[in-house]
Amino acid sequence: MGNPLKEVELGGSKNPEKSQSNLPGTLIESAEVPLLSEPPQNGALDGSSDVNEVQKSSLTSVVSNKEFKSSSDDLKQFEEKLDSSLDSSLATNDHPDRGDDQAPLLSKQCRSDEVNGALPPSSGAAIAADDAVVYPPEVIKEMEVKYTAYVRHDVYGNWGMREICYWEKFKLLLALVALCPIRVFLLFSCLVLFYVICKLCTYRVAASSSDEGQESFAHMTGVRRTVIVRSGRFLARAMLFIFGFYYIPVSYRTSATQNLHLGLEDSEESKESEEKKSEFVRPGAIVSNHVSYLDILYHMSASFPSFVAKRSVARLPLVGLISKCLGCVYVQREYKSSDHKGVSGVVLERLQAAHNDLKAPGLLLFPEGTTTNGDHILPFKTGAFRAKTPVQPVILKYPFNRFSPAWDTISGVRHVILLLCQFVNHLEVTHLPVYRPTEKECSDPKLYANNVRTVMAAEGNFIMSDIGLYEKRIFHNALLGKPMPVAPAPEGN
C-alpha cells in the first residue's frame, strides 16, 4: 500500500485487492450517509490472532512505500503529520489492545468534541478500498480547523450523525410522530395553493422567452401580478411559520457607520456619499449571506425577488411554474449559440432593469456561492457588482440551541426532518442601507464586492473566511469517506 493520502488524491488505492487482503472489514460502501461496517471477528485477519502484529505490518508498508508523488498542495500538511505519527508508532510499538472495531461510524471520527473512548482504533493512515476511503480522526480534526466555516456545532454534529442521549432521542421520536406529519401536510398545502394561484393568474398568458432559454411570467402587470406577489409573500411567511419561525425580528441600520467600517469617514468618497444620502435610489440587487434554503422563503416573504436557479428547476412539477412567476434566471450551460450572452449577461440586464424600472422584478443574489454555518462570511463573487448598480445588503442570522437551521454539512432529507421536528426555530434579519458604489468601485468590481463584504461582516459580526465551494467539497468527501474532489480549472478556462 502506498502513501494513503497520495492514494486518496489519485481517487483510490493503487492495488485495492492488496488493501482488502491486508485489512478485510475496513471496506465501506460509498453512500450519502456513512454506514457502520461489520467489525472483524477473532482470527479474521488472514488467520492471525495477533492484531498488533497485523497493524505493525500495515504501518510498516505505509511508511516504506513512497513511490507516488502528490499533485495537490492542500493535503501536504496532513501527510507530514501522518508520517510523523507513523514513525513514532513504529518506534515505540507499545499500542494497547484497542478492540476489534476497525471500521467505526464515520460520524464518530468527525466530532469536534469527542467523548472519551469514542474514537476508534486507527493506524493513522487513510485506507482506500475501491472508491471508498476511511480518513483517520486526526485528518478530520485538522479539516475541522481549516474548514471551520462548514463545521456544525449543534446537538447532532457534522452530517447530523452524532450520538445523542436517550432523552434527546425520546423528544425526537415524539416530534417525529406528532409534529412532523402535520407540518408536512401544511407545507404541501401551501405549495399546492400557490401553484393553483399561479396557474389561474397565468391562464392564457404567454411566457416571455429569449434565445437564452429564459422563460418568465414576471413581465405581467396589473391585477394578475399583484395577486401573485401578495399571495406569494403571504404563503412564504406562512411556510416559515409552519417550520417554527413564529416571530422574525427585523432591524434596519442607517448609513452612519457604513463609511466607518471602510475607513472613509474623512475622505472625499465619504463626502460624495453623504450628498447622495437624501436621494432615493432603487437597488439593482439584494445581496445576502447564504445559510440555508430557508433564506429563499424569507426573501420571498419580504420582497418577492427573482433568483438564479438551475434550468432543470423550470421543469419541476409545482415549483417550475412558481419559479417562472418569480422571474428566475435559469442557468443553462448546455446552450450553445453564436450570440449567446451567458447567464452573466442576463443577470447584468436584470440588474440594470431593476435599478432603472420600478415595475421590473428585483433580483436576489448570494455572492458567496454556497452556504456556511452562519458564523462566517466567504469571499464574494463579482457577478452582482459588475452592473455598477447599487445593492441592498441583507444579513440573516439563525440562533439555535439544539438544531442549527444552517444547511452546511448535512444531507437535505436529514436536515428537513430534523428541522420539522424542532418546535421553535429562530431567525434574525438586519437590513443595511443601500450601498452605492463610488467611481473607483464601479471600475473595479472586485473592490466593490470586497467593500460590501467588509460592511456586512462588521455589521453581522461574521468571521471573514477565504475558503469556498471547493474546500466545502473536500470536507464533505472526507466526512462521507469519498476520495478528494478534482481541483477546479484555473479561472478563465
Short mmCIF file of C-alpha atoms in Angstrom, two decimals:
data_model
loop_
_atom_site.label_atom_id
_atom_site.label_comp_id
_atom_site.label_asym_id
_atom_site.label_seq_id
_atom_site.Cartn_x
_atom_site.Cartn_y
_atom_site.Cartn_z
CA MET A 1 0.00 0.00 0.00
CA GLY A 2 1.39 3.43 -0.97
CA ASN A 3 1.14 6.60 0.92
CA PRO A 4 -2.57 6.80 1.80
CA LEU A 5 -3.14 10.48 1.24
CA LYS A 6 -1.44 10.28 -2.12
CA GLU A 7 -3.69 7.40 -2.99
CA VAL A 8 -6.70 9.49 -1.99
CA GLU A 9 -5.67 12.25 -4.37
CA LEU A 10 -5.44 9.69 -7.17
CA GLY A 11 -9.02 8.57 -6.39
CA GLY A 12 -8.32 5.32 -4.54
CA SER A 13 -5.75 2.68 -3.78
CA LYS A 14 -3.34 1.60 -6.47
CA ASN A 15 -3.95 -2.05 -5.60
CA PRO A 16 -7.36 -2.38 -3.96
CA GLU A 17 -7.14 -6.16 -3.81
CA LYS A 18 -3.97 -5.99 -1.76
CA SER A 19 -5.57 -3.49 0.59
CA GLN A 20 -8.58 -5.74 1.06
CA SER A 21 -6.43 -8.78 1.77
CA ASN A 22 -4.46 -6.96 4.44
CA LEU A 23 -7.39 -5.32 6.18
CA PRO A 24 -10.72 -7.05 5.48
CA GLY A 25 -13.59 -5.45 7.32
CA THR A 26 -12.48 -1.88 6.54
CA LEU A 27 -14.32 -1.68 3.26
CA ILE A 28 -17.09 0.94 3.41
CA GLU A 29 -19.60 1.41 0.64
CA SER A 30 -19.87 4.98 -0.62
CA ALA A 31 -23.26 6.36 0.36
CA GLU A 32 -24.90 9.61 1.27
CA VAL A 33 -24.71 8.80 4.97
CA PRO A 34 -21.72 6.89 6.37
CA LEU A 35 -22.56 3.35 7.47
CA LEU A 36 -21.17 1.22 10.23
CA SER A 37 -19.34 -1.72 8.72
CA GLU A 38 -19.11 -5.10 10.36
CA PRO A 39 -16.21 -5.35 12.82
CA PRO A 40 -13.70 -8.10 12.09
CA GLN A 41 -14.05 -11.25 14.15
CA ASN A 42 -11.27 -13.00 16.06
CA GLY A 43 -8.87 -14.62 13.67
CA ALA A 44 -10.39 -12.89 10.63
CA LEU A 45 -7.21 -11.03 9.78
CA ASP A 46 -5.55 -13.59 7.46
CA GLY A 47 -5.91 -16.26 10.15
CA SER A 48 -3.68 -14.37 12.59
CA SER A 49 -4.76 -13.90 16.20
CA ASP A 50 -2.24 -11.15 16.91
CA VAL A 51 -3.93 -7.87 15.87
CA ASN A 52 -0.94 -5.77 16.90
CA GLU A 53 1.37 -7.66 14.55
CA VAL A 54 -1.02 -7.06 11.65
CA GLN A 55 -1.29 -3.36 12.48
CA LYS A 56 2.51 -3.10 12.74
CA SER A 57 2.93 -4.79 9.36
CA SER A 58 0.36 -2.44 7.84
CA LEU A 59 2.08 0.61 9.28
CA THR A 60 5.49 -0.54 8.02
CA SER A 61 4.19 -0.94 4.49
CA VAL A 62 2.61 2.54 4.59
CA VAL A 63 5.79 4.24 5.77
CA SER A 64 8.18 2.40 3.48
CA ASN A 65 6.33 2.87 0.20
CA LYS A 66 6.98 6.41 -1.17
CA GLU A 67 6.66 5.79 -4.90
CA PHE A 68 3.85 8.23 -5.63
CA LYS A 69 4.26 11.97 -5.97
CA SER A 70 1.44 14.20 -4.72
CA SER A 71 -0.10 16.70 -7.12
CA SER A 72 -2.10 18.64 -4.55
CA ASP A 73 -0.81 21.14 -2.02
CA ASP A 74 -3.96 21.17 0.10
CA LEU A 75 -3.14 17.96 1.98
CA LYS A 76 0.66 18.18 2.27
CA GLN A 77 0.48 19.27 5.87
CA PHE A 78 -1.78 16.32 6.66
CA GLU A 79 0.72 13.98 5.01
CA GLU A 80 3.62 15.28 7.08
CA LYS A 81 1.70 14.91 10.33
CA LEU A 82 0.63 11.40 9.43
CA ASP A 83 4.20 10.36 8.54
CA SER A 84 5.46 11.65 11.87
CA SER A 85 2.72 9.81 13.77
CA LEU A 86 3.51 6.62 11.89
CA ASP A 87 7.23 6.88 12.69
CA SER A 88 6.55 7.37 16.37
CA SER A 89 4.12 4.44 16.37
CA LEU A 90 6.73 2.13 14.87
CA ALA A 91 9.43 3.35 17.22
CA THR A 92 7.51 2.69 20.44
CA ASN A 93 5.41 -0.32 19.36
CA ASP A 94 3.51 -0.18 22.62
CA HIS A 95 -0.05 0.13 21.36
CA PRO A 96 -2.54 -1.37 23.81
CA ASP A 97 -5.30 -3.64 22.67
CA ARG A 98 -7.83 -1.39 21.02
CA GLY A 99 -10.55 -3.93 20.33
CA ASP A 100 -12.00 -5.15 17.08
CA ASP A 101 -13.81 -2.05 15.83
CA GLN A 102 -11.60 -1.36 12.84
CA ALA A 103 -14.23 0.42 10.71
CA PRO A 104 -16.29 2.66 13.00
CA LEU A 105 -19.08 5.04 12.20
CA LEU A 106 -17.54 7.98 10.36
CA SER A 107 -19.58 10.48 12.31
CA LYS A 108 -17.69 9.49 15.45
CA GLN A 109 -14.45 10.41 13.71
CA CYS A 110 -15.87 13.76 12.68
CA ARG A 111 -16.79 15.03 16.14
CA SER A 112 -15.23 18.28 17.22
CA ASP A 113 -15.78 17.41 20.86
CA GLU A 114 -15.12 13.66 21.14
CA VAL A 115 -16.40 11.67 24.05
CA ASN A 116 -13.80 9.65 25.89
CA GLY A 117 -13.40 6.25 24.33
CA ALA A 118 -15.50 7.16 21.28
CA LEU A 119 -12.57 7.43 18.89
CA PRO A 120 -11.95 4.20 17.01
CA PRO A 121 -8.63 2.43 16.58
CA SER A 122 -6.63 3.84 13.71
CA SER A 123 -3.23 3.26 12.27
CA GLY A 124 -3.04 6.96 11.42
CA ALA A 125 -3.45 6.33 7.71
CA ALA A 126 -6.36 6.68 5.31
CA ILE A 127 -7.31 3.26 3.96
CA ALA A 128 -8.60 3.22 0.39
CA ALA A 129 -10.73 0.40 -1.00
CA ASP A 130 -12.24 0.80 -4.45
CA ASP A 131 -13.77 4.31 -4.33
CA ALA A 132 -14.31 4.40 -0.53
CA VAL A 133 -11.82 5.93 1.90
CA VAL A 134 -11.55 5.84 5.67
CA TYR A 135 -10.00 9.06 6.92
CA PRO A 136 -8.29 8.90 10.32
CA PRO A 137 -9.54 11.12 13.15
CA GLU A 138 -6.51 13.43 13.06
CA VAL A 139 -7.20 14.27 9.41
CA ILE A 140 -10.85 15.06 10.15
CA LYS A 141 -9.90 17.21 13.14
CA GLU A 142 -7.37 19.11 11.03
CA MET A 143 -10.02 19.73 8.38
CA GLU A 144 -12.46 20.97 11.01
CA VAL A 145 -9.93 23.64 11.94
CA LYS A 146 -9.10 24.56 8.35
CA TYR A 147 -12.69 24.46 7.05
CA THR A 148 -14.41 25.73 10.19
CA ALA A 149 -16.98 27.68 8.14
CA TYR A 150 -18.70 24.35 7.36
CA VAL A 151 -18.50 22.64 10.77
CA ARG A 152 -21.78 22.06 12.59
CA HIS A 153 -21.84 22.83 16.30
CA ASP A 154 -25.36 21.72 17.20
CA VAL A 155 -26.51 18.65 19.12
CA TYR A 156 -26.48 16.39 16.06
CA GLY A 157 -22.98 17.30 14.82
CA ASN A 158 -21.48 17.01 11.35
CA TRP A 159 -23.82 15.33 8.86
CA GLY A 160 -26.36 15.05 11.70
CA MET A 161 -24.86 11.73 12.81
CA ARG A 162 -23.52 12.46 16.28
CA GLU A 163 -24.65 10.12 19.06
CA ILE A 164 -27.38 11.69 21.20
CA CYS A 165 -28.69 10.81 24.64
CA TYR A 166 -31.86 8.79 25.27
CA TRP A 167 -33.81 11.86 26.36
CA GLU A 168 -32.95 13.61 23.11
CA LYS A 169 -33.98 10.51 21.17
CA PHE A 170 -37.30 10.44 23.01
CA LYS A 171 -38.05 14.09 22.15
CA LEU A 172 -37.04 13.49 18.55
CA LEU A 173 -39.30 10.44 18.29
CA LEU A 174 -42.20 12.31 19.85
CA ALA A 175 -41.86 15.19 17.41
CA LEU A 176 -41.42 12.81 14.50
CA VAL A 177 -44.75 11.14 15.29
CA ALA A 178 -46.86 14.06 16.50
CA LEU A 179 -45.46 17.22 14.88
CA CYS A 180 -43.70 16.28 11.65
CA PRO A 181 -46.73 14.83 9.75
CA ILE A 182 -48.85 17.90 10.48
CA ARG A 183 -46.16 20.26 9.28
CA VAL A 184 -45.54 18.25 6.12
CA PHE A 185 -49.25 18.35 5.26
CA LEU A 186 -49.50 22.10 5.86
CA LEU A 187 -46.34 22.87 3.86
CA PHE A 188 -47.53 20.81 0.92
CA SER A 189 -50.93 22.51 1.10
CA CYS A 190 -49.30 25.95 0.90
CA LEU A 191 -47.19 24.88 -2.06
CA VAL A 192 -50.19 23.46 -3.95
CA LEU A 193 -52.29 26.52 -3.17
CA PHE A 194 -49.67 28.90 -4.53
CA TYR A 195 -49.29 26.74 -7.63
CA VAL A 196 -53.04 26.92 -8.26
CA ILE A 197 -52.96 30.72 -7.86
CA CYS A 198 -50.05 30.99 -10.31
CA LYS A 199 -51.84 28.66 -12.74
CA LEU A 200 -55.01 30.75 -12.69
CA CYS A 201 -53.17 34.06 -12.99
CA THR A 202 -51.09 32.86 -15.96
CA TYR A 203 -54.06 31.32 -17.79
CA ARG A 204 -53.92 32.34 -21.45
CA VAL A 205 -50.82 34.43 -20.79
CA ALA A 206 -47.77 33.64 -22.90
CA ALA A 207 -44.49 33.44 -21.05
CA SER A 208 -41.78 35.82 -22.18
CA SER A 209 -38.81 33.93 -23.59
CA SER A 210 -35.46 34.69 -25.17
CA ASP A 211 -32.74 32.95 -27.13
CA GLU A 212 -31.07 32.30 -23.78
CA GLY A 213 -33.77 29.79 -22.83
CA GLN A 214 -35.23 32.10 -20.19
CA GLU A 215 -38.98 31.77 -19.59
CA SER A 216 -40.73 34.15 -17.25
CA PHE A 217 -44.12 35.48 -16.22
CA ALA A 218 -42.59 38.35 -14.24
CA HIS A 219 -43.42 40.74 -17.08
CA MET A 220 -47.12 40.61 -16.15
CA THR A 221 -48.67 43.76 -14.70
CA GLY A 222 -51.99 44.76 -13.24
CA VAL A 223 -54.21 42.64 -11.05
CA ARG A 224 -52.65 39.30 -12.00
CA ARG A 225 -49.16 40.33 -10.96
CA THR A 226 -50.49 41.90 -7.77
CA VAL A 227 -52.30 38.68 -6.81
CA ILE A 228 -49.19 36.57 -7.44
CA VAL A 229 -46.88 38.83 -5.45
CA ARG A 230 -49.16 39.32 -2.46
CA SER A 231 -50.24 35.70 -2.22
CA GLY A 232 -46.64 34.56 -2.67
CA ARG A 233 -45.38 36.77 0.14
CA PHE A 234 -48.17 35.65 2.46
CA LEU A 235 -47.74 31.93 1.75
CA ALA A 236 -43.94 32.15 2.05
CA ARG A 237 -44.32 33.67 5.50
CA ALA A 238 -46.92 31.02 6.34
CA MET A 239 -44.43 28.30 5.41
CA LEU A 240 -41.82 29.85 7.67
CA PHE A 241 -44.40 29.87 10.46
CA ILE A 242 -45.08 26.18 9.85
CA PHE A 243 -41.34 25.49 10.04
CA GLY A 244 -41.36 27.04 13.53
CA PHE A 245 -40.25 30.61 12.77
CA TYR A 246 -43.13 32.17 14.66
CA TYR A 247 -41.55 35.58 15.17
CA ILE A 248 -38.80 37.09 12.99
CA PRO A 249 -37.29 40.31 14.35
CA VAL A 250 -36.17 42.68 11.59
CA SER A 251 -33.89 45.67 12.17
CA TYR A 252 -32.84 48.46 9.82
CA ARG A 253 -29.45 50.14 10.01
CA THR A 254 -28.60 53.65 8.91
CA SER A 255 -25.65 54.63 6.75
CA ALA A 256 -23.89 56.44 9.58
CA THR A 257 -21.49 53.58 10.28
CA GLN A 258 -21.02 52.35 6.69
CA ASN A 259 -18.09 54.63 5.92
CA LEU A 260 -16.62 53.94 9.34
CA HIS A 261 -16.32 50.23 8.52
CA LEU A 262 -14.50 51.10 5.30
CA GLY A 263 -12.27 53.74 6.89
CA LEU A 264 -13.65 56.53 4.68
CA GLU A 265 -15.05 58.85 7.32
CA ASP A 266 -12.79 61.79 6.33
CA SER A 267 -12.25 61.09 2.64
CA GLU A 268 -13.73 62.71 -0.46
CA GLU A 269 -15.60 59.48 -1.21
CA SER A 270 -17.33 59.83 2.14
CA LYS A 271 -18.42 63.39 1.32
CA GLU A 272 -19.71 62.23 -2.05
CA SER A 273 -21.80 59.50 -0.45
CA GLU A 274 -23.16 61.93 2.14
CA GLU A 275 -24.51 64.15 -0.66
CA LYS A 276 -26.39 61.20 -2.16
CA LYS A 277 -28.00 60.06 1.06
CA SER A 278 -31.10 62.16 0.60
CA GLU A 279 -31.61 60.86 -2.95
CA PHE A 280 -33.96 57.95 -3.42
CA VAL A 281 -32.32 55.06 -5.23
CA ARG A 282 -33.63 51.63 -6.16
CA PRO A 283 -31.03 48.88 -5.73
CA GLY A 284 -30.25 46.66 -8.69
CA ALA A 285 -29.97 43.59 -6.48
CA ILE A 286 -30.37 42.31 -2.95
CA VAL A 287 -27.17 40.64 -1.75
CA SER A 288 -27.40 38.35 1.27
CA ASN A 289 -25.25 35.91 3.16
CA HIS A 290 -26.30 32.33 2.45
CA VAL A 291 -27.01 29.97 5.37
CA SER A 292 -29.93 27.76 4.37
CA TYR A 293 -32.61 27.14 1.75
CA LEU A 294 -34.86 28.90 4.24
CA ASP A 295 -33.21 32.15 3.11
CA ILE A 296 -35.29 31.96 -0.06
CA LEU A 297 -38.56 31.71 1.87
CA TYR A 298 -37.71 34.76 3.94
CA HIS A 299 -36.76 36.90 0.94
CA MET A 300 -39.92 35.77 -0.86
CA SER A 301 -41.99 36.89 2.13
CA ALA A 302 -40.12 40.21 2.37
CA SER A 303 -39.64 41.42 -1.21
CA PHE A 304 -40.58 38.58 -3.59
CA PRO A 305 -37.43 38.89 -5.77
CA SER A 306 -36.13 36.74 -8.61
CA PHE A 307 -33.41 34.14 -8.07
CA VAL A 308 -30.73 32.38 -10.07
CA ALA A 309 -31.65 28.71 -10.44
CA LYS A 310 -30.72 25.66 -12.50
CA ARG A 311 -32.52 25.25 -15.80
CA SER A 312 -33.99 21.96 -14.58
CA VAL A 313 -35.96 23.83 -11.89
CA ALA A 314 -38.26 25.22 -14.59
CA ARG A 315 -39.32 21.67 -15.47
CA LEU A 316 -40.12 20.54 -11.92
CA PRO A 317 -43.79 19.95 -11.01
CA LEU A 318 -45.36 22.75 -8.96
CA VAL A 319 -42.05 24.53 -8.34
CA GLY A 320 -41.39 25.09 -12.05
CA LEU A 321 -44.35 27.39 -12.64
CA ILE A 322 -43.72 29.22 -9.37
CA SER A 323 -40.11 29.91 -10.37
CA LYS A 324 -41.31 31.34 -13.70
CA CYS A 325 -43.71 33.65 -11.88
CA LEU A 326 -40.82 34.78 -9.71
CA GLY A 327 -38.86 35.62 -12.84
CA CYS A 328 -35.92 33.36 -12.02
CA VAL A 329 -32.77 33.46 -14.13
CA TYR A 330 -32.01 29.92 -15.26
CA VAL A 331 -28.53 28.54 -15.66
CA GLN A 332 -28.42 26.72 -19.00
CA ARG A 333 -24.81 25.72 -19.56
CA GLU A 334 -25.59 23.28 -22.37
CA TYR A 335 -26.97 26.04 -24.61
CA LYS A 336 -24.65 26.93 -27.50
CA SER A 337 -25.15 29.87 -29.81
CA SER A 338 -23.05 32.39 -31.71
CA ASP A 339 -24.82 35.28 -29.95
CA HIS A 340 -25.03 33.54 -26.60
CA LYS A 341 -24.56 36.07 -23.79
CA GLY A 342 -24.44 33.57 -20.98
CA VAL A 343 -26.06 33.78 -17.57
CA SER A 344 -23.83 36.67 -16.54
CA GLY A 345 -25.17 38.76 -19.44
CA VAL A 346 -28.76 38.00 -18.46
CA VAL A 347 -28.02 38.88 -14.84
CA LEU A 348 -26.47 42.21 -15.86
CA GLU A 349 -29.57 43.08 -17.87
CA ARG A 350 -31.84 42.16 -14.95
CA LEU A 351 -29.77 44.23 -12.51
CA GLN A 352 -29.87 47.32 -14.71
CA ALA A 353 -33.60 46.88 -15.37
CA ALA A 354 -34.38 46.52 -11.66
CA HIS A 355 -32.36 49.65 -10.92
CA ASN A 356 -33.99 51.80 -13.60
CA ASP A 357 -37.55 50.45 -13.70
CA LEU A 358 -39.75 50.35 -10.60
CA LYS A 359 -42.03 47.76 -12.22
CA ALA A 360 -39.20 45.35 -13.02
CA PRO A 361 -38.77 42.47 -10.55
CA GLY A 362 -35.84 42.71 -8.17
CA LEU A 363 -33.04 40.17 -8.18
CA LEU A 364 -31.62 38.38 -5.15
CA LEU A 365 -28.05 37.06 -5.31
CA PHE A 366 -25.98 35.08 -2.82
CA PRO A 367 -22.47 36.28 -3.74
CA GLU A 368 -20.78 33.66 -1.52
CA GLY A 369 -21.85 30.92 -3.92
CA THR A 370 -22.59 28.35 -1.18
CA THR A 371 -23.94 28.03 2.36
CA THR A 372 -21.99 28.29 5.61
CA ASN A 373 -22.74 27.53 9.27
CA GLY A 374 -23.87 31.13 9.76
CA ASP A 375 -20.84 32.33 11.71
CA HIS A 376 -18.60 33.05 8.72
CA ILE A 377 -18.78 35.02 5.51
CA LEU A 378 -16.96 33.75 2.42
CA PRO A 379 -15.37 35.75 -0.42
CA PHE A 380 -17.92 37.37 -2.73
CA LYS A 381 -18.23 36.61 -6.42
CA THR A 382 -18.26 39.71 -8.58
CA GLY A 383 -21.33 38.87 -10.68
CA ALA A 384 -23.69 41.02 -8.60
CA PHE A 385 -21.33 44.00 -8.77
CA ARG A 386 -20.39 44.16 -12.46
CA ALA A 387 -23.54 46.07 -13.36
CA LYS A 388 -22.25 49.05 -11.33
CA THR A 389 -25.68 49.46 -9.74
CA PRO A 390 -26.38 49.98 -6.02
CA VAL A 391 -27.08 46.88 -3.95
CA GLN A 392 -29.15 46.23 -0.83
CA PRO A 393 -27.17 44.12 1.71
CA VAL A 394 -29.26 41.90 3.99
CA ILE A 395 -27.87 39.86 6.89
CA LEU A 396 -29.52 36.64 8.08
CA LYS A 397 -28.70 35.02 11.42
CA TYR A 398 -30.16 31.75 12.77
CA PRO A 399 -29.67 31.48 16.55
CA PHE A 400 -30.18 27.93 17.82
CA ASN A 401 -29.98 25.76 20.93
CA ARG A 402 -30.39 22.16 19.71
CA PHE A 403 -30.53 22.07 15.92
CA SER A 404 -28.94 24.58 13.55
CA PRO A 405 -31.08 25.54 10.52
CA ALA A 406 -27.84 26.10 8.58
CA TRP A 407 -27.52 23.80 5.58
CA ASP A 408 -23.77 23.30 5.59
CA THR A 409 -22.55 19.77 6.31
CA ILE A 410 -25.73 17.74 6.38
CA SER A 411 -27.90 15.98 3.81
CA GLY A 412 -31.08 17.66 2.60
CA VAL A 413 -33.54 14.97 3.72
CA ARG A 414 -32.00 14.70 7.19
CA HIS A 415 -31.98 18.49 7.53
CA VAL A 416 -35.66 18.83 6.64
CA ILE A 417 -36.69 16.06 9.06
CA LEU A 418 -34.71 17.48 11.98
CA LEU A 419 -35.96 20.99 11.21
CA LEU A 420 -39.57 19.84 11.18
CA CYS A 421 -39.05 18.02 14.48
CA GLN A 422 -37.89 21.19 16.24
CA PHE A 423 -40.85 23.05 17.66
CA VAL A 424 -39.33 26.56 17.66
CA ASN A 425 -36.74 28.00 15.27
CA HIS A 426 -35.23 31.47 15.27
CA LEU A 427 -34.26 33.93 12.54
CA GLU A 428 -32.91 37.46 12.92
CA VAL A 429 -32.74 39.82 9.93
CA THR A 430 -30.77 43.03 9.51
CA HIS A 431 -31.34 45.33 6.52
CA LEU A 432 -28.35 47.53 5.81
CA PRO A 433 -28.66 50.81 3.89
CA VAL A 434 -28.40 50.70 0.12
CA TYR A 435 -24.73 50.60 -0.84
CA ARG A 436 -23.92 53.00 -3.66
CA PRO A 437 -20.63 52.33 -5.42
CA THR A 438 -18.08 55.06 -5.95
CA GLU A 439 -16.39 55.70 -9.28
CA LYS A 440 -13.41 53.65 -8.17
CA GLU A 441 -15.65 50.74 -7.18
CA CYS A 442 -17.55 50.94 -10.48
CA SER A 443 -14.29 50.50 -12.36
CA ASP A 444 -13.19 47.64 -10.07
CA PRO A 445 -16.00 45.09 -9.35
CA LYS A 446 -13.69 43.10 -7.08
CA LEU A 447 -13.10 46.14 -4.88
CA TYR A 448 -16.84 46.82 -4.87
CA ALA A 449 -17.58 43.24 -3.77
CA ASN A 450 -14.89 43.27 -1.07
CA ASN A 451 -16.14 46.56 0.39
CA VAL A 452 -19.73 45.32 0.59
CA ARG A 453 -18.47 42.12 2.23
CA THR A 454 -16.45 44.15 4.76
CA VAL A 455 -19.52 46.15 5.76
CA MET A 456 -21.67 43.03 6.11
CA ALA A 457 -19.00 41.25 8.15
CA ALA A 458 -18.72 44.20 10.55
CA GLU A 459 -22.47 44.69 10.94
CA GLY A 460 -23.22 40.97 11.23
CA ASN A 461 -20.22 40.14 13.42
CA PHE A 462 -19.10 37.48 10.92
CA ILE A 463 -15.73 35.80 10.72
CA MET A 464 -14.22 36.51 7.30
CA SER A 465 -13.00 33.28 5.71
CA ASP A 466 -11.05 32.83 2.47
CA ILE A 467 -12.31 29.36 1.51
CA GLY A 468 -15.00 28.44 -0.99
CA LEU A 469 -17.09 25.71 -2.58
CA TYR A 470 -14.10 23.51 -3.47
CA GLU A 471 -12.97 23.36 0.17
CA LYS A 472 -16.52 22.52 1.17
CA ARG A 473 -16.48 19.55 -1.21
CA ILE A 474 -13.17 18.40 0.28
CA PHE A 475 -14.70 18.43 3.77
CA HIS A 476 -17.87 16.68 2.60
CA ASN A 477 -15.92 13.93 0.87
CA ALA A 478 -13.83 13.37 3.99
CA LEU A 479 -16.94 13.02 6.16
CA LEU A 480 -18.58 10.68 3.63
CA GLY A 481 -15.47 8.56 3.09
CA LYS A 482 -15.00 9.56 -0.55
CA PRO A 483 -11.82 10.43 -2.48
CA MET A 484 -10.77 14.04 -2.76
CA PRO A 485 -12.66 16.03 -5.44
CA VAL A 486 -10.97 17.16 -8.63
CA ALA A 487 -9.50 20.63 -8.30
CA PRO A 488 -11.38 23.30 -10.28
CA ALA A 489 -9.92 24.51 -13.54
CA PRO A 490 -7.94 27.78 -13.46
CA GLU A 491 -10.07 30.88 -13.85
CA GLY A 492 -10.67 31.73 -17.46
CA ASN A 493 -10.53 28.14 -18.76
#
